XYZ file of C-alpha atoms in Angstrom:
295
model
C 3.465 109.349 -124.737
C 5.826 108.405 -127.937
C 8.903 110.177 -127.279
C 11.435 108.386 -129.556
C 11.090 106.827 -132.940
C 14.273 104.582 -133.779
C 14.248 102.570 -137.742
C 16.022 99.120 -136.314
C 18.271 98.103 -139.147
C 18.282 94.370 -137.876
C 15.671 92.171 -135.897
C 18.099 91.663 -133.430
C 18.273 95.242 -133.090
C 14.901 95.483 -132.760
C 14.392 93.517 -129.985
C 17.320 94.584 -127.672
C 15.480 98.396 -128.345
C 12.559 96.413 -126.606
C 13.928 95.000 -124.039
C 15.914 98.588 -123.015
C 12.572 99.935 -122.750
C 11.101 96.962 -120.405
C 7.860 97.117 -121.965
C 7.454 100.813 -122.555
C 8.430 100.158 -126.332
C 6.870 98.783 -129.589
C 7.282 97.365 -132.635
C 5.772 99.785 -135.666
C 5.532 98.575 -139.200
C 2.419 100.283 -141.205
C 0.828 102.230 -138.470
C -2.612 102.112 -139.680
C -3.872 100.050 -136.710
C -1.324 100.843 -134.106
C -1.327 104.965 -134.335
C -5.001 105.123 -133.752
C -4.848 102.815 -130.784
C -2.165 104.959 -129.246
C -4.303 108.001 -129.797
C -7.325 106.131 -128.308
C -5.323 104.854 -125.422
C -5.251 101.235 -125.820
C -1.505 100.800 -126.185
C 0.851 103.215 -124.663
C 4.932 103.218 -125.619
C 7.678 105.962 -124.886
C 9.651 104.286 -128.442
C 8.565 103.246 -131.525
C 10.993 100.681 -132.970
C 10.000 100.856 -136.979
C 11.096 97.100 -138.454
C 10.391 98.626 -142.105
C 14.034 98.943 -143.590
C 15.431 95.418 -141.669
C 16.331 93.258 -144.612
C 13.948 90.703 -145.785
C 10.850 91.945 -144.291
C 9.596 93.694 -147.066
C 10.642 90.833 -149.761
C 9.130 87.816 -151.405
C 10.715 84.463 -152.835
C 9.433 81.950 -153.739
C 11.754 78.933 -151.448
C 11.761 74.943 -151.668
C 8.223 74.595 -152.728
C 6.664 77.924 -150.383
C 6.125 81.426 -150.324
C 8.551 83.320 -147.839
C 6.710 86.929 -147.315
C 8.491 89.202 -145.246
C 6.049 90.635 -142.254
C 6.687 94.321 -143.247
C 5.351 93.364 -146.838
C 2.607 95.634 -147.645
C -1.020 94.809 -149.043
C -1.228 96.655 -152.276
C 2.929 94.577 -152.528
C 0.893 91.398 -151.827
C -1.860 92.029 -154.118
C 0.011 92.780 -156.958
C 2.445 90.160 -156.701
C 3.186 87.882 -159.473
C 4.314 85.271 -156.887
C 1.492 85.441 -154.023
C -1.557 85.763 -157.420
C 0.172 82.481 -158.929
C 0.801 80.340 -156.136
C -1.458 81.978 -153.161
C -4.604 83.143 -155.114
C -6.539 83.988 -151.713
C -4.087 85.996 -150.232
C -3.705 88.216 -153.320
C -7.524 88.815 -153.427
C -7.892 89.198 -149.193
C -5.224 91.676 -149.259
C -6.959 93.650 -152.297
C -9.772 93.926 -150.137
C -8.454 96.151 -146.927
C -9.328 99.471 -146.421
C -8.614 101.526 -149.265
C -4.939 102.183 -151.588
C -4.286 104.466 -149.246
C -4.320 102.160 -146.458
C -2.942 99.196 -148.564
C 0.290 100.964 -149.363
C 0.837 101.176 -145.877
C -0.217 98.389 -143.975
C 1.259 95.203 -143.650
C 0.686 91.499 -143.743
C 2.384 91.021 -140.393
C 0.411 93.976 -138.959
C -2.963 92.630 -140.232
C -1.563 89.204 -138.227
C -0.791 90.833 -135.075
C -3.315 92.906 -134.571
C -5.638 90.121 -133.371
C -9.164 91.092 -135.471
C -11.071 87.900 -136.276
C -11.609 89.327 -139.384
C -8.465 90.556 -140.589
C -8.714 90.056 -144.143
C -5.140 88.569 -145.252
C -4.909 86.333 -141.489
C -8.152 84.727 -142.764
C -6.773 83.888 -146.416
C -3.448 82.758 -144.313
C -5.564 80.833 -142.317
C -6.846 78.624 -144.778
C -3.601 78.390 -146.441
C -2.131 76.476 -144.206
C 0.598 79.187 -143.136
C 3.043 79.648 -140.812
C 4.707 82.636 -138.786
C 8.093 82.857 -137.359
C 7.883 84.761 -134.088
C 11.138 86.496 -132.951
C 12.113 87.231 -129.325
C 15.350 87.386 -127.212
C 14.959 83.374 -126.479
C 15.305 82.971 -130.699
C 12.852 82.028 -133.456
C 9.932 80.158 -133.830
C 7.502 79.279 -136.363
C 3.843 79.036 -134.638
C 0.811 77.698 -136.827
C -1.923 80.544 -137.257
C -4.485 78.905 -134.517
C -1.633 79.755 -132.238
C -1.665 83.463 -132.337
C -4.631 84.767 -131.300
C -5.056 85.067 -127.201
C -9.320 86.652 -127.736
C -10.965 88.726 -129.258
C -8.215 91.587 -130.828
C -5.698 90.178 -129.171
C -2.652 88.323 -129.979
C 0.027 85.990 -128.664
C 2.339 88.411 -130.241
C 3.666 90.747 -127.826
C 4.912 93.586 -129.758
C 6.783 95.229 -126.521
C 8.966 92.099 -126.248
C 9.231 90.216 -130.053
C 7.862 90.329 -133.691
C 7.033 88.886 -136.356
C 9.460 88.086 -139.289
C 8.274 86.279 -142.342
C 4.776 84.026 -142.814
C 5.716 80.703 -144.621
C 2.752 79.875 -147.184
C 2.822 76.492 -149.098
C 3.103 77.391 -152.726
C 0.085 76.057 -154.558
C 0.680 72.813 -157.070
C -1.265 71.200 -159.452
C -4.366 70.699 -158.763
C -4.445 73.060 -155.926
C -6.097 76.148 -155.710
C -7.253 78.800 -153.010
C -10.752 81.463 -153.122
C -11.554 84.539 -150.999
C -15.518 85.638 -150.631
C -16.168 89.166 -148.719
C -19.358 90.643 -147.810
C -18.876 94.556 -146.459
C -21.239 97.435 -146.489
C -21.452 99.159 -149.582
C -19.552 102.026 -149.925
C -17.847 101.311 -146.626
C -13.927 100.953 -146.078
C -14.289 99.055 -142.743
C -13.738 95.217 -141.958
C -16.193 92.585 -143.447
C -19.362 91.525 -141.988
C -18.446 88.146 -143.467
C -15.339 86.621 -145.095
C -13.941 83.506 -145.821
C -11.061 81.770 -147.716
C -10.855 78.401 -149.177
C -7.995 75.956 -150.261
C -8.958 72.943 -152.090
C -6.594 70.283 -153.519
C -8.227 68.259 -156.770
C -7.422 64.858 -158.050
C -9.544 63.735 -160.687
C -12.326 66.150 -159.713
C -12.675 64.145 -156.662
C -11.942 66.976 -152.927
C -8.545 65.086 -151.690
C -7.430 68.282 -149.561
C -9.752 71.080 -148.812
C -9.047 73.896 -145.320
C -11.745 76.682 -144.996
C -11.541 79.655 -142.443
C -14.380 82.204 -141.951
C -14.622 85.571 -140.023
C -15.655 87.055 -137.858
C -17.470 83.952 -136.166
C -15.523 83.494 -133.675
C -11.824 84.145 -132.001
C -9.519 84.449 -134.980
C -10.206 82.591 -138.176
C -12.038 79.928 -137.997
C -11.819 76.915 -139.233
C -14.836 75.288 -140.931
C -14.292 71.217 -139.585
C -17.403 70.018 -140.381
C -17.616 71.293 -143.542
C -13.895 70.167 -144.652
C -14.872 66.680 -143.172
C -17.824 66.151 -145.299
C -15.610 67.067 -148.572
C -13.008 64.573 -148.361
C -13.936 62.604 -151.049
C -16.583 64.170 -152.758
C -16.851 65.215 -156.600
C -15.729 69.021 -156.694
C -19.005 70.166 -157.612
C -21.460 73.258 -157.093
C -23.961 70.950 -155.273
C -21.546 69.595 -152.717
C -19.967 73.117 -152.268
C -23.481 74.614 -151.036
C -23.987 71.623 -148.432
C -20.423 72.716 -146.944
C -21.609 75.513 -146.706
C -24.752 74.777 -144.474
C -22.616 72.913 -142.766
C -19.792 75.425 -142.103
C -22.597 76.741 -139.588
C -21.692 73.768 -137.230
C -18.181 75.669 -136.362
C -19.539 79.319 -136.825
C -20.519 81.431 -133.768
C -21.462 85.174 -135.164
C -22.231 87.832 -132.710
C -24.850 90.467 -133.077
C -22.999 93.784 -134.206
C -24.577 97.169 -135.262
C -21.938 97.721 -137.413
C -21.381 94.242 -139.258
C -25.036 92.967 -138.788
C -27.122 90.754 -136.463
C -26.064 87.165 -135.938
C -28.876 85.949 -137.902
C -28.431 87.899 -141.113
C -25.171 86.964 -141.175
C -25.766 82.952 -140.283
C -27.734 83.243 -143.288
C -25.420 84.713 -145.774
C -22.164 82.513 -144.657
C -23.028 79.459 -146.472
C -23.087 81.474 -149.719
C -19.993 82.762 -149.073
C -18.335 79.347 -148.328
C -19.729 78.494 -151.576
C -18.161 81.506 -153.420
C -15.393 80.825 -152.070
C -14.945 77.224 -152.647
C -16.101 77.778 -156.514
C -13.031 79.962 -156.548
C -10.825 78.106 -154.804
C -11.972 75.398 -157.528
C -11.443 77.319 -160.482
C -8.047 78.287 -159.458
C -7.029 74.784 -159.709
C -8.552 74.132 -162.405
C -6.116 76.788 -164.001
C -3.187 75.331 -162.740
C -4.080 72.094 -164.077
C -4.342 73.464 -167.409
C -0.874 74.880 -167.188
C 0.650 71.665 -166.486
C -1.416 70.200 -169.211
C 0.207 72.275 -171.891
């Protein structure tokens, strides 16, 4: 049962409030997640620590070529962000697409990270982006790649009783580089996708020199598509090429059946076409960038 609430006004503050309460404490940032697995039971703490007015987390610079996004950043923040739409195009759409305003205004990019869901939409676009998180505890810092933080299915290397996440570092998109997000949800539905995935693709000459895909939920955490980014390398940028990655995305994709997101083969059938959206995005976003150098 929560019996204290305490707004840390440093990290380090933060984490010596953990380590008083030997476990019985938590980090809190949005809430949207965390609350209702309190209520349900899942997680139990006698002190919330809320990392929401620490300096930095909730700010965004653009820093020696990459984005520097506080964890306590919000969504809707992310999404409207003249920084992380320019130079992160993925992450600006994924984090459009959680829940609802409501939700957005509230929840958090570290939040969405640490929670652990395969298919947490902005982890996914982070995924493919090539970003990395500095993890805090009372040993220091440490910047882990995203493939490092997830332990199974919802859960997370993070341990939110003992550390917490600070910033995500995101390489800041350059010419000829561009990033796409493709979501398939239920209709009418605020709940996470039954499919999702997020491309980067870097473009010389219209000829795939760079190229990262992650899809969800297929597996533990974002996956990445290998097989798919393999058979790129090289190839004209073209619509063609982009629906063969896609079949082949399948190689590294593992779907489970779900009542609520779908069986395993509707949604083995429907992934390629989102690695294809996604990809034609990802495309067109360099495209655009190229143009702006260009003039």
């Amino acid at each position: 049962m929560v019996q204290n609430y305490v707004m840390a006004k440093e990290a380090k503050e933060a984490l010596n409030l953990l380590a008083g309460y030997e476990g019985r404490g938590r980090i809190i940032a949005g809430g949207t997640d965390l609350m209702l697995d309190l209520q349900s039971g899942k997680y139990q703490a006698e002190c919330l620590v809320d990392i929401t007015g620490i300096p930095g987390l909730a700010e965004m610079k653009l820093c020696g070529g990459a984005l520097e996004i506080g964890a306590a950043v919000t969504h809707n923040q992310a999404a409207e962000s003249p920084l992380i739409r320019r130079y992160a195009h993925a992450l600006a759409k994924a984090s459009h697409s959680v829940g609802s305003n409501q939700i957005r205004n509230c929840s958090t990019i570290g939040g969405n990270i640490v929670n652990g869901q395969p298919a947490a939409d902005s982890a996914v676009a982070l995924a493919a982006l090539a970003a990395s998180v500095e993890v805090m505890d009372e040993d220091g810092a440490e910047l882990l790649s995203m493939d490092r933080l997830y332990a199974g299915f919802g859960k997370s290397t993070v341990d939110s009783t003992k550390s917490l996440v600070t910033k995500i570092l995101v390489p800041a998109a350059g010419p000829g580089e561009g990033s796409g997000y493709a979501r398939l949800e239920q209709r009418k539905a605020l709940a996470l996708p039954m499919v999702c995935v997020a491309a980067f693709l870097g473009i010389r000459d219209g000829v795939v020199e760079r190229c990262r895909i992650a899809m969800a939920p297929v597996g533990v955490g974002p996956v990445r598509a290998m097989e798919a980014e393999r058979f790129l390398m090289g190839k004209a940028a073209a619509k063609e090429v982009f629906s063969e990655a896609g079949r082949l995305a399948l190689k590294n994709a593992n779907p489970r059946d779900s009542l609520i997101r779908g069986s395993k083969r509707y949604r083995e059938e429907v992934l390629p076409v989102m690695v294809e959206r996604a990809l034609s995005e990802a495309l067109s976003d360099a495209e655009g960038r190229e143009k702006e150098v260009e003039q």
